[in-house]
Tab-separated table of C-alpha atoms and ligand atoms in Angstrom:
chain	number	residue	atom	x	y	z
A	1	MET	CA	3.754	6.010	-40.293
A	2	ASP	CA	4.676	4.157	-36.437
A	3	GLN	CA	2.707	5.425	-33.557
A	4	THR	CA	4.623	4.016	-31.213
A	5	ILE	CA	6.600	5.754	-28.529
A	6	LYS	CA	9.066	4.707	-26.267
A	7	ILE	CA	8.467	5.420	-22.801
A	8	ALA	CA	9.834	4.833	-19.625
A	9	VAL	CA	7.962	4.681	-16.320
A	10	VAL	CA	9.779	5.059	-13.102
A	11	GLY	CA	8.140	3.307	-10.250
A	12	SER	CA	6.594	0.212	-10.241
A	13	GLY	CA	3.330	1.125	-7.663
A	14	TYR	CA	-0.477	0.774	-8.456
A	15	VAL	CA	0.322	3.892	-10.533
A	16	GLY	CA	3.242	2.750	-12.112
A	17	LEU	CA	3.687	-0.557	-12.876
A	18	VAL	CA	-0.332	-0.407	-13.812
A	19	ALA	CA	0.463	3.426	-16.736
A	20	ALA	CA	3.670	0.422	-18.052
A	21	VAL	CA	1.226	-1.949	-18.539
A	22	CYS	CA	-1.523	-0.057	-20.327
A	23	PHE	CA	1.069	2.010	-22.321
A	24	ALA	CA	2.078	-1.436	-23.651
A	25	GLU	CA	-1.530	-2.476	-24.383
A	26	MET	CA	-1.927	0.933	-25.993
A	27	GLY	CA	1.154	-0.058	-28.601
A	28	HIS	CA	4.315	1.637	-26.992
A	29	ASP	CA	7.422	0.657	-26.498
A	30	VAL	CA	8.168	0.653	-22.231
A	31	ILE	CA	10.602	0.336	-19.526
A	32	CYS	CA	9.181	-0.288	-16.194
A	33	VAL	CA	11.978	0.556	-13.930
A	34	ASP	CA	12.935	0.408	-9.552
A	35	ASN	CA	15.419	0.781	-7.795
A	36	ASP	CA	14.321	-1.703	-6.065
A	37	GLN	CA	16.405	-4.799	-7.500
A	38	GLY	CA	13.488	-7.194	-5.245
A	39	LYS	CA	10.254	-6.071	-7.095
A	40	VAL	CA	12.071	-6.003	-10.709
A	41	ALA	CA	13.216	-9.189	-10.231
A	42	ALA	CA	9.953	-10.521	-8.955
A	43	LEU	CA	8.593	-8.676	-11.779
A	44	GLN	CA	11.009	-10.314	-14.331
A	45	GLY	CA	10.450	-13.608	-13.053
A	46	GLY	CA	7.112	-12.844	-14.326
A	47	ASP	CA	4.920	-11.999	-10.691
A	48	THR	CA	2.661	-9.282	-10.696
A	49	LEU	CA	3.182	-7.907	-6.850
A	50	ILE	CA	-0.385	-6.339	-7.574
A	51	HIS	CA	-3.532	-7.425	-6.955
A	52	GLU	CA	-5.224	-5.655	-9.804
A	53	LYS	CA	-7.797	-7.563	-12.107
A	54	TYR	CA	-6.243	-7.831	-15.888
A	55	LEU	CA	-2.800	-6.728	-14.574
A	56	PRO	CA	-1.878	-10.718	-14.728
A	57	GLU	CA	-3.054	-10.794	-17.813
A	58	LEU	CA	-1.606	-7.995	-19.867
A	59	LEU	CA	2.061	-8.655	-17.669
A	60	GLU	CA	2.193	-12.501	-19.233
A	61	ARG	CA	0.794	-11.063	-22.936
A	62	TYR	CA	3.593	-7.709	-22.854
A	63	ARG	CA	6.861	-9.098	-20.190
A	64	ASN	CA	9.823	-9.005	-21.881
A	65	ASN	CA	8.333	-7.598	-25.755
A	66	LYS	CA	6.662	-4.691	-24.802
A	67	ILE	CA	7.794	-3.451	-21.605
A	68	ARG	CA	11.009	-4.523	-19.525
A	69	PHE	CA	12.057	-4.065	-15.748
A	70	MET	CA	15.433	-3.017	-14.927
A	71	THR	CA	16.475	-0.426	-12.654
A	72	ASP	CA	19.030	1.496	-14.060
A	73	LEU	CA	17.078	4.934	-14.266
A	74	GLY	CA	20.767	6.632	-16.321
A	75	GLU	CA	20.030	3.427	-19.313
A	76	ALA	CA	16.093	3.988	-19.380
A	77	THR	CA	16.159	8.122	-19.447
A	78	ARG	CA	18.789	7.912	-23.095
A	79	GLU	CA	16.224	5.025	-24.792
A	80	CYS	CA	12.634	6.472	-24.022
A	81	GLU	CA	11.207	10.079	-25.593
A	82	ALA	CA	8.707	10.485	-22.750
A	83	ILE	CA	9.801	9.708	-18.517
A	84	PHE	CA	6.238	9.309	-16.466
A	85	ILE	CA	7.742	9.440	-12.576
A	86	ALA	CA	5.087	7.312	-10.867
A	87	VAL	CA	7.312	6.950	-7.755
A	88	GLY	CA	5.980	7.473	-4.273
A	89	THR	CA	4.663	10.473	-2.286
A	90	PRO	CA	3.522	9.858	1.400
A	91	GLN	CA	2.102	12.201	3.813
A	92	SER	CA	4.668	13.282	6.262
A	93	ASP	CA	4.025	14.417	9.744
A	94	THR	CA	2.676	18.126	8.941
A	95	GLY	CA	0.473	16.800	6.033
A	96	ASP	CA	2.362	17.741	3.298
A	97	ALA	CA	3.147	15.530	0.713
A	98	ASP	CA	7.478	14.508	1.427
A	99	LEU	CA	8.353	14.685	-2.522
A	100	SER	CA	12.378	13.692	-1.752
A	101	TYR	CA	11.575	10.478	-4.057
A	102	VAL	CA	10.359	12.458	-6.699
A	103	GLU	CA	13.257	14.977	-6.545
A	104	ALA	CA	15.462	12.103	-6.108
A	105	VAL	CA	14.648	11.060	-9.164
A	106	ALA	CA	14.429	14.528	-11.240
A	107	CYS	CA	18.252	14.445	-10.512
A	108	GLU	CA	18.935	10.853	-11.973
A	109	ILE	CA	17.024	11.505	-14.654
A	110	ALA	CA	18.942	15.307	-15.176
A	111	ARG	CA	22.508	13.478	-15.035
A	112	SER	CA	21.683	11.313	-18.188
A	113	LEU	CA	20.274	13.979	-20.650
A	114	THR	CA	21.820	14.346	-23.595
A	115	SER	CA	18.910	15.064	-25.945
A	116	TYR	CA	15.416	16.569	-25.471
A	117	LYS	CA	13.274	14.925	-23.140
A	118	VAL	CA	9.006	14.859	-21.831
A	119	ILE	CA	9.421	14.330	-17.867
A	120	VAL	CA	6.378	13.796	-16.957
A	121	GLU	CA	4.688	13.928	-12.790
A	122	LYS	CA	2.075	11.541	-13.086
A	123	SER	CA	2.005	10.779	-9.135
A	124	THR	CA	0.124	12.650	-6.782
A	125	VAL	CA	1.850	15.636	-5.734
A	126	PRO	CA	0.585	19.663	-4.993
A	127	VAL	CA	0.523	22.366	-6.621
A	128	TYR	CA	3.606	23.690	-8.064
A	129	THR	CA	5.786	20.441	-8.193
A	130	ASN	CA	5.676	20.776	-12.014
A	131	GLU	CA	7.979	23.830	-11.560
A	132	TRP	CA	10.498	22.189	-8.491
A	133	ILE	CA	11.011	19.452	-10.951
A	134	ARG	CA	12.245	21.380	-13.636
A	135	ARG	CA	14.530	23.840	-11.243
A	136	ALA	CA	15.651	20.776	-9.955
A	137	ILE	CA	16.800	19.102	-13.505
A	138	GLU	CA	17.813	22.752	-14.132
A	139	ARG	CA	20.477	22.681	-11.027
A	140	ASN	CA	22.469	19.508	-12.087
A	141	GLY	CA	23.272	21.418	-15.231
A	142	VAL	CA	20.864	20.303	-17.826
A	143	ALA	CA	20.014	23.701	-20.508
A	144	ARG	CA	16.612	24.561	-20.901
A	145	GLU	CA	15.892	23.514	-23.370
A	146	LEU	CA	16.874	19.510	-23.582
A	147	PHE	CA	13.973	18.964	-21.648
A	148	ASP	CA	9.833	19.810	-20.655
A	149	VAL	CA	7.967	18.905	-17.522
A	150	VAL	CA	4.046	17.682	-18.313
A	151	SER	CA	1.880	17.702	-15.697
A	152	ASN	CA	-0.595	14.173	-16.205
A	153	PRO	CA	-2.892	12.853	-13.420
A	154	GLU	CA	-3.684	9.744	-12.795
A	155	PHE	CA	-7.311	9.557	-11.577
A	156	LEU	CA	-7.858	5.154	-11.766
A	157	ARG	CA	-9.286	3.587	-8.646
A	158	GLU	CA	-7.161	0.479	-6.827
A	159	GLY	CA	-9.079	-2.719	-8.398
A	160	THR	CA	-10.358	-1.340	-11.342
A	161	ALA	CA	-7.267	0.435	-12.515
A	162	VAL	CA	-6.637	-1.163	-15.867
A	163	ALA	CA	-9.804	-0.672	-17.305
A	164	ASP	CA	-9.953	3.074	-15.922
A	165	PHE	CA	-6.565	3.806	-17.391
A	166	LEU	CA	-7.611	2.506	-20.796
A	167	HIS	CA	-11.503	3.652	-20.482
A	168	PRO	CA	-10.505	7.184	-18.420
A	169	ASP	CA	-13.198	9.963	-17.736
A	170	ARG	CA	-10.801	12.285	-18.899
A	171	ILE	CA	-7.161	12.609	-19.972
A	172	VAL	CA	-5.274	15.744	-18.357
A	173	VAL	CA	-3.053	17.340	-19.845
A	174	GLY	CA	-1.042	20.135	-18.194
A	175	ALA	CA	1.636	21.437	-20.424
A	176	ASN	CA	3.218	25.151	-20.631
A	177	SER	CA	4.915	23.758	-23.597
A	178	GLU	CA	3.394	23.264	-27.320
A	179	ARG	CA	6.630	20.856	-27.633
A	180	ALA	CA	5.775	19.121	-25.302
A	181	ALA	CA	2.031	18.637	-25.570
A	182	ALA	CA	1.945	17.510	-28.994
A	183	LEU	CA	3.953	14.407	-27.282
A	184	LEU	CA	1.300	13.773	-25.302
A	185	GLN	CA	-1.436	14.162	-27.519
A	186	ARG	CA	0.759	11.270	-29.794
A	187	VAL	CA	0.845	8.789	-26.838
A	188	TYR	CA	-2.641	9.320	-26.135
A	189	GLU	CA	-3.517	8.329	-29.856
A	190	PRO	CA	-4.429	5.142	-29.371
A	191	LEU	CA	-6.916	5.749	-26.562
A	192	THR	CA	-8.570	9.285	-27.706
A	193	GLY	CA	-8.573	8.681	-31.247
A	194	GLY	CA	-10.521	5.556	-31.113
A	195	GLU	CA	-8.161	2.543	-32.376
A	196	TYR	CA	-7.963	0.856	-29.289
A	197	TYR	CA	-11.778	0.385	-28.885
A	198	THR	CA	-11.416	-0.565	-32.442
A	199	ARG	CA	-9.289	-4.347	-31.771
A	200	LYS	CA	-11.008	-7.271	-30.964
A	201	ASP	CA	-9.281	-8.096	-27.600
A	202	THR	CA	-9.938	-4.965	-24.987
A	203	VAL	CA	-10.165	-4.652	-22.385
A	204	PRO	CA	-14.238	-3.766	-21.907
A	205	GLY	CA	-14.737	-0.755	-20.554
A	206	PRO	CA	-17.506	2.620	-21.876
A	207	CYS	CA	-15.238	3.935	-23.880
A	208	LYS	CA	-16.684	3.138	-27.532
A	209	VAL	CA	-14.810	4.324	-31.033
A	210	ASP	CA	-17.289	6.832	-31.488
A	211	ALA	CA	-16.656	7.424	-27.830
A	212	PRO	CA	-13.306	7.914	-27.283
A	213	PRO	CA	-12.514	9.227	-24.063
A	214	PRO	CA	-11.310	13.853	-24.255
A	215	LEU	CA	-7.720	15.039	-23.778
A	216	LEU	CA	-7.938	17.778	-21.331
A	217	LEU	CA	-4.635	20.252	-22.087
A	218	THR	CA	-3.832	23.111	-19.357
A	219	SER	CA	-1.588	24.172	-17.763
A	220	THR	CA	0.396	22.287	-15.591
A	221	LYS	CA	-0.214	24.721	-11.898
A	222	SER	CA	-3.586	23.668	-13.162
A	223	ALA	CA	-3.549	20.005	-13.936
A	224	GLU	CA	-2.238	19.125	-10.347
A	225	ILE	CA	-4.940	21.088	-8.416
A	226	ILE	CA	-7.896	20.024	-11.052
A	227	LYS	CA	-6.067	15.658	-9.597
A	228	HIS	CA	-6.383	16.925	-5.236
A	229	ALA	CA	-9.548	18.657	-5.897
A	230	SER	CA	-10.689	15.851	-7.729
A	231	ASN	CA	-9.685	13.294	-4.426
A	232	ALA	CA	-10.513	16.335	-1.693
A	233	PHE	CA	-14.159	16.621	-3.447
A	234	LEU	CA	-14.752	13.072	-3.851
A	235	ALA	CA	-13.361	12.872	-0.165
A	236	LEU	CA	-16.306	15.451	0.276
A	237	LYS	CA	-18.713	13.410	-0.757
A	238	ILE	CA	-17.759	10.738	1.046
A	239	SER	CA	-17.967	12.265	4.285
A	240	PHE	CA	-21.333	14.367	3.569
A	241	ILE	CA	-22.978	11.212	2.543
A	242	ASN	CA	-21.774	9.990	6.680
A	243	ALA	CA	-22.736	12.933	8.501
A	244	VAL	CA	-26.287	12.268	6.367
A	245	SER	CA	-26.450	8.840	7.458
A	246	ASN	CA	-26.092	10.381	11.087
A	247	LEU	CA	-28.907	12.270	10.959
A	248	CYS	CA	-30.694	9.331	9.171
A	249	GLU	CA	-29.940	7.556	12.051
A	250	ALA	CA	-30.997	9.772	14.876
A	251	THR	CA	-33.952	10.864	12.933
A	252	ASP	CA	-35.145	6.747	11.476
A	253	ALA	CA	-34.708	7.514	8.214
A	254	ASN	CA	-33.042	5.850	5.734
A	255	VAL	CA	-30.220	7.101	4.481
A	256	GLU	CA	-29.904	4.661	1.018
A	257	GLN	CA	-33.231	6.510	0.131
A	258	VAL	CA	-32.150	9.825	0.694
A	259	ALA	CA	-28.756	9.512	-1.394
A	260	LEU	CA	-31.152	7.958	-4.069
A	261	GLY	CA	-32.945	10.854	-3.679
A	262	ILE	CA	-30.351	13.273	-4.052
A	263	GLY	CA	-28.152	11.249	-6.827
A	264	LEU	CA	-31.108	11.602	-9.131
A	265	ASP	CA	-30.385	14.821	-9.237
A	266	SER	CA	-28.092	15.127	-12.237
A	267	ARG	CA	-26.248	18.074	-10.840
A	268	ILE	CA	-25.222	16.088	-7.839
A	269	GLY	CA	-25.220	11.777	-9.398
A	270	PRO	CA	-25.608	9.098	-7.874
A	271	ARG	CA	-21.504	7.955	-7.764
A	272	PHE	CA	-19.835	8.285	-3.486
A	273	LEU	CA	-23.062	8.824	-2.301
A	274	ARG	CA	-22.021	4.940	-0.322
A	275	PRO	CA	-22.522	5.586	3.650
A	276	GLY	CA	-19.798	3.158	5.752
A	277	ILE	CA	-17.154	3.800	7.945
A	278	GLY	CA	-15.516	6.103	6.387
A	279	TYR	CA	-12.841	6.422	3.497
A	280	GLY	CA	-9.318	5.291	3.516
A	281	GLY	CA	-6.460	3.804	1.186
A	282	SER	CA	-3.743	5.107	-0.141
A	283	CYS	CA	-5.171	8.254	-2.191
A	284	PHE	CA	-8.212	10.281	0.081
A	285	PRO	CA	-6.554	10.926	3.657
A	286	LYS	CA	-2.920	11.700	2.465
A	287	ASP	CA	-4.215	13.972	-0.400
A	288	VAL	CA	-6.832	15.734	1.472
A	289	ALA	CA	-4.263	16.217	4.270
A	290	ALA	CA	-1.663	17.679	1.200
A	291	PHE	CA	-4.372	20.153	-0.328
A	292	ARG	CA	-5.742	21.151	3.133
A	293	SER	CA	-2.182	21.828	4.104
A	294	VAL	CA	-0.943	23.554	0.601
A	295	ALA	CA	-4.005	25.999	0.940
A	296	GLU	CA	-2.680	26.447	4.398
A	297	GLN	CA	1.391	27.246	3.245
A	298	LEU	CA	-0.932	29.515	0.313
A	299	GLY	CA	-3.134	31.865	3.222
A	300	ILE	CA	-6.520	29.978	1.823
A	301	ASP	CA	-9.048	28.956	4.712
A	302	PHE	CA	-9.720	26.179	3.555
A	303	SER	CA	-11.029	24.559	6.457
A	304	LEU	CA	-14.143	22.830	4.782
A	305	LEU	CA	-11.259	20.240	4.694
A	306	SER	CA	-10.901	19.873	8.026
A	307	GLN	CA	-14.191	19.284	8.449
A	308	VAL	CA	-14.271	16.300	5.596
A	309	GLU	CA	-11.694	14.213	7.773
A	310	LYS	CA	-13.166	14.892	10.980
A	311	ILE	CA	-16.268	13.829	10.443
A	312	ASN	CA	-14.122	10.872	8.699
A	313	VAL	CA	-12.076	9.882	11.776
A	314	GLU	CA	-15.679	10.539	14.304
A	315	GLN	CA	-16.696	7.584	11.435
A	316	LYS	CA	-14.901	5.178	12.954
A	317	LYS	CA	-15.069	5.763	16.737
A	318	ARG	CA	-19.457	5.401	15.835
A	319	PHE	CA	-18.989	2.341	14.600
A	320	LEU	CA	-17.722	1.282	17.345
A	321	SER	CA	-20.053	2.402	19.778
A	322	LYS	CA	-23.075	0.669	17.369
A	323	VAL	CA	-20.704	-2.404	18.080
A	324	ARG	CA	-20.827	-1.684	21.784
A	325	SER	CA	-24.818	-0.682	21.479
A	326	ALA	CA	-26.119	-4.187	19.988
A	327	LEU	CA	-23.369	-6.402	22.596
A	328	TRP	CA	-23.513	-3.866	25.447
A	329	THR	CA	-20.055	-4.702	26.849
A	330	LEU	CA	-16.606	-5.987	24.756
A	331	ARG	CA	-14.951	-6.859	27.536
A	332	GLY	CA	-13.927	-10.986	26.846
A	333	LYS	CA	-16.229	-10.372	23.299
A	334	ARG	CA	-15.785	-12.298	20.440
A	335	ILE	CA	-15.948	-11.534	17.171
A	336	GLY	CA	-15.456	-12.407	13.945
A	337	VAL	CA	-14.288	-9.477	11.042
A	338	LEU	CA	-15.565	-9.980	7.609
A	339	GLY	CA	-13.112	-7.435	5.955
A	340	LEU	CA	-8.731	-5.644	6.967
A	341	ALA	CA	-8.834	-4.246	2.706
A	342	PHE	CA	-9.819	-0.785	2.894
A	343	LYS	CA	-12.424	-1.180	0.268
A	344	GLY	CA	-13.319	-4.212	-1.561
A	345	GLU	CA	-11.074	-6.291	-4.345
A	346	THR	CA	-7.818	-5.057	-3.432
A	347	ASP	CA	-5.350	-6.822	-1.291
A	348	ASP	CA	-4.496	-3.014	0.419
A	349	ILE	CA	-4.563	-2.144	3.558
A	350	ARG	CA	-3.140	1.652	3.059
A	351	GLU	CA	-4.964	3.075	5.975
A	352	SER	CA	-7.993	0.881	6.030
A	353	PRO	CA	-10.677	1.890	8.358
A	354	ALA	CA	-10.857	-2.144	8.775
A	355	ILE	CA	-7.585	-2.019	9.950
A	356	GLU	CA	-8.665	0.471	12.464
A	357	LEU	CA	-11.148	-0.600	13.823
A	358	VAL	CA	-9.396	-4.174	14.134
A	359	GLU	CA	-7.495	-2.603	16.894
A	360	MET	CA	-9.402	-0.010	18.266
A	361	LEU	CA	-11.964	-3.370	18.796
A	362	LEU	CA	-8.368	-4.973	19.930
A	363	ALA	CA	-8.074	-2.297	22.771
A	364	GLU	CA	-11.704	-3.069	24.254
A	365	GLY	CA	-10.520	-6.089	24.824
A	366	CYS	CA	-12.273	-7.918	22.388
A	367	THR	CA	-11.102	-11.292	20.790
A	368	ILE	CA	-11.177	-11.234	17.304
A	369	ALA	CA	-11.025	-13.886	14.406
A	370	ALA	CA	-10.642	-12.114	11.271
A	371	TYR	CA	-11.832	-13.023	7.535
A	372	ASP	CA	-9.998	-11.153	4.391
A	373	PRO	CA	-10.325	-13.195	0.641
A	374	ALA	CA	-7.522	-10.992	-0.277
A	375	ALA	CA	-5.687	-8.758	2.501
A	376	MET	CA	-4.534	-11.282	4.804
A	377	LYS	CA	-1.323	-11.523	4.386
A	378	ARG	CA	-0.630	-7.800	4.690
A	379	ALA	CA	-2.754	-7.821	7.465
A	380	ALA	CA	-0.609	-9.826	9.756
A	381	GLU	CA	2.104	-8.056	8.834
A	382	ALA	CA	0.658	-4.931	10.273
A	383	LEU	CA	-1.294	-6.414	12.789
A	384	PRO	CA	0.413	-9.930	13.736
A	385	PRO	CA	-2.081	-12.560	14.766
A	386	GLY	CA	-1.881	-13.542	19.041
A	387	PRO	CA	-3.954	-14.688	21.594
A	388	ASN	CA	-6.493	-12.119	20.468
A	389	LEU	CA	-6.484	-12.239	17.087
A	390	SER	CA	-6.246	-15.155	14.449
A	391	TYR	CA	-6.638	-15.213	10.694
A	392	VAL	CA	-9.382	-17.470	9.471
A	393	GLU	CA	-9.826	-18.887	5.902
A	394	ASP	CA	-13.433	-18.172	5.236
A	395	SER	CA	-16.274	-16.676	6.199
A	396	TYR	CA	-17.598	-19.079	8.497
A	397	ALA	CA	-14.820	-19.442	10.083
A	398	ALA	CA	-14.524	-15.975	11.326
A	399	ALA	CA	-18.401	-16.060	12.260
A	400	LYS	CA	-18.344	-19.438	14.297
A	401	ASN	CA	-19.312	-19.305	17.862
A	402	ALA	CA	-18.742	-15.016	17.561
A	403	ASP	CA	-21.220	-13.084	20.077
A	404	ALA	CA	-21.616	-10.730	16.376
A	405	LEU	CA	-20.216	-10.566	13.063
A	406	VAL	CA	-18.731	-7.217	11.882
A	407	ILE	CA	-18.744	-6.492	8.493
A	408	LEU	CA	-15.815	-3.321	7.173
A	409	THR	CA	-15.180	-4.432	3.733
A	410	ASP	CA	-17.147	-4.063	1.248
A	411	TRP	CA	-16.900	-7.386	-0.955
A	412	GLN	CA	-19.208	-8.615	-3.382
A	413	GLU	CA	-18.647	-12.490	-1.517
A	414	PHE	CA	-19.770	-11.065	1.546
A	415	ALA	CA	-23.273	-9.962	0.231
A	416	LYS	CA	-23.351	-13.626	-1.121
A	417	LEU	CA	-23.180	-14.975	2.107
A	418	ASP	CA	-26.037	-18.101	3.161
A	419	LEU	CA	-27.827	-16.349	6.047
A	420	GLU	CA	-29.228	-19.672	7.211
A	421	ARG	CA	-25.156	-21.268	7.665
A	422	LEU	CA	-24.706	-18.108	9.087
A	423	ASN	CA	-27.302	-17.934	11.885
A	424	LYS	CA	-26.391	-21.211	12.756
A	425	THR	CA	-22.683	-20.590	13.056
A	426	LEU	CA	-22.844	-17.984	15.287
A	427	ARG	CA	-23.404	-17.534	18.867
A	428	TYR	CA	-25.425	-14.294	18.925
A	429	PRO	CA	-27.218	-14.186	15.158
A	430	ILE	CA	-26.281	-10.200	14.859
A	431	VAL	CA	-24.438	-8.590	11.834
A	432	ILE	CA	-23.215	-4.698	12.531
A	433	ASP	CA	-23.021	-4.099	8.726
A	434	GLY	CA	-20.184	-1.203	8.129
A	435	ARG	CA	-20.663	-1.204	4.405
A	436	ASN	CA	-24.598	-1.766	3.784
A	437	LEU	CA	-24.403	-5.207	2.319
A	438	PHE	CA	-27.705	-6.609	3.100
A	439	ASP	CA	-30.788	-5.645	2.590
A	440	PRO	CA	-32.096	-5.055	5.907
A	441	ARG	CA	-35.645	-7.026	5.606
A	442	VAL	CA	-34.431	-9.927	4.061
A	443	ILE	CA	-31.436	-10.851	6.999
A	444	SER	CA	-34.207	-9.994	9.530
A	445	GLU	CA	-36.118	-12.584	8.089
A	446	HIS	CA	-33.350	-15.023	9.197
A	447	GLY	CA	-32.999	-13.675	11.751
A	448	PHE	CA	-30.646	-11.444	12.162
A	449	THR	CA	-30.100	-8.431	14.665
A	450	TYR	CA	-29.005	-5.888	11.592
A	451	LEU	CA	-27.224	-3.240	12.834
A	452	SER	CA	-25.690	-1.382	9.282
A	453	ILE	CA	-24.933	2.854	8.680
A	454	GLY	CA	-27.901	5.556	7.963
A	455	ARG	CA	-30.672	2.911	8.428
A	456	PRO	CA	-33.370	1.561	10.524
A	457	ALA	CA	-31.803	-1.377	13.243
A	458	ALA	CA	-33.571	-4.976	11.785
A	459	TYR	CA	-34.278	-7.448	14.091
A	460	PRO	CA	-35.783	-10.824	13.880
A	461	LEU	CA	-38.804	-11.034	13.201
A	462	ARG	CA	-40.292	-13.942	14.793
A	463	ASP	CA	-40.089	-12.252	18.141
A	464	PRO	CA	-41.837	-8.364	17.187
A	465	SER	CA	-42.424	-7.773	20.560
A	466	THR	CA	-38.835	-7.368	22.247
A	467	SER	CA	-36.267	-5.220	20.516
A	468	LEU	CA	-33.340	-8.012	21.494
A	469	PRO	CA	-32.907	-10.571	19.770
A	470	ALA	CA	-34.935	-13.776	20.786
A	471	THR	CA	-31.758	-15.883	21.684
A	472	ILE	CA	-29.722	-13.227	24.136
B	1	LIG	C1	-9.296	7.378	-5.426
B	1	LIG	C2	-10.217	7.714	-6.236
B	1	LIG	O1	-11.453	7.159	-6.123
B	1	LIG	C3	-9.264	7.838	-7.157
B	1	LIG	O2	-9.982	8.328	-8.818
B	1	LIG	C4	-7.844	8.555	-8.003
B	1	LIG	O3	-7.151	7.611	-9.203
B	1	LIG	C5	-7.233	7.392	-6.543
B	1	LIG	O4	-7.946	7.475	-5.610
B	1	LIG	C6	-5.414	7.964	-6.360
B	1	LIG	O5	-5.712	8.994	-6.544
B	1	LIG	O6	-4.819	7.875	-7.061
B	1	LIG	P1	-9.005	4.677	-4.365
B	1	LIG	O7	-7.982	5.114	-3.302
B	1	LIG	O8	-8.345	3.567	-5.664
B	1	LIG	O9	-9.450	5.202	-5.885
B	1	LIG	O10	-10.443	3.713	-4.416
B	1	LIG	P2	-12.061	4.678	-3.966
B	1	LIG	O11	-12.298	4.066	-5.102
B	1	LIG	O12	-12.035	5.943	-4.681
B	1	LIG	O13	-12.230	4.484	-2.345
B	1	LIG	C7	-11.776	5.385	-1.337
B	1	LIG	C8	-12.685	5.055	-0.335
B	1	LIG	O14	-13.751	5.275	0.153
B	1	LIG	C9	-12.346	3.819	-0.122
B	1	LIG	O15	-12.418	3.431	1.680
B	1	LIG	C10	-13.946	3.459	0.054
B	1	LIG	O16	-14.111	2.541	1.037
B	1	LIG	C11	-14.150	4.956	0.551
B	1	LIG	N1	-15.554	5.142	-0.266
B	1	LIG	C12	-16.312	5.197	-1.466
B	1	LIG	C13	-16.704	5.064	0.317
B	1	LIG	O17	-16.825	5.208	1.987
B	1	LIG	N2	-18.179	5.102	-0.355
B	1	LIG	C14	-17.832	5.133	-1.396
B	1	LIG	O18	-19.600	5.839	-2.028
B	1	LIG	C15	-17.322	5.453	-2.012
């Protein structure tokens, strides 16, 4: 029996585009709909729009055969069995998710519904959104038996989104109808049944034919809460380790040893215990705020989440103080900045703590030469170059004659820099690392003063008598 399902994905952002490509990779026929004519034309013409591993190859393989791009949601709705909504849910002024795009899509789908369809919310949305989508469609005159609304949250990370989609820890399907649940089970069957992992050309990852991902069937509300609670919990883990790192700094302990020690407890686990300059990106800040807001509206005291946010804000201020502590005064200092993206291996600068820190350093009167392997174009749009801010072609150009080098994003290529060359390039060999990319002993052996997060400061070994670098 042919297992191919006709799927529409609405929205060609990070989630929509990755989902569309991965559904095609799983064997389905996909229409990716976006109301931005420019984006659709770019995708039709071979552009990938976002920096994401495996995306160019898969788009190349499926464009115009298993994936078509169009602006006409009505046509896509009529043609497909399942319509995945993957449009943006930006943060409103009050912290709530702004669901107007989701509502607009639901109403437009309603206008073209003439036979049974399953509408799937894949965007990150607060609890009760599923019910609102259902009501919006009914209000547009569609009979209840013509559709179901399912919640199928996505847990992919930018940079590894394609592999995360095809090798998920779990697939969550929140459905209040057996018919809709059965369709979603068929959509994911190539993964849950293991067949995808028997193919020769699969995207590599942890799932195997004998260890396929589980599909968890829940109610729609539980699925919605699973998504928000997962992101809030991960953000909490990061703020927790950041608070612990501050305690380590105050006591000269080493947060890496502490993280290892607590992470080896299998109930805690080692992941998401990397301290830094705070979490950013298009998801954690927005989702923690939205989850807190949902709790408030329901009269639930979840002030724990406010603390998570507070620690995250403070972490950036602490890092600025750290830069100041290394340089004494900041006005007029020349700083080399490595990293602008919100994390390594992506070109995304949304809610990037690196961008915030660049703004803070500029406000203190510093002159900045910044480099990022992928995010400079976007950064220059958000923060245009000027007399005090330049974007340069590589890490060494950023370091040239700088009073200090500041690392703000965990790109792997920064950890591989030639330390001897870097030392000669900088005016003073001072590195303030917001991502703990270097071993303090190794970098100080190369003559650097090195300040990182939650670890004792390291100083050049050639002058152990003073806490300041010999060159100052
Ligand atoms: C996050 C979640 O990890 C995904 O599971 C989820 O699907 C996604 O949000 C979403 O809701 O769409 P993402 O925003 O791509 O994914 O990035 P992460 O890798 O989770 O990193 C988020 C932020 O936390 C980054 O700024 C990163 O530098 C920071 N982080 C992460 C730390 O500071 N320490 C860590 O140990 C881990």
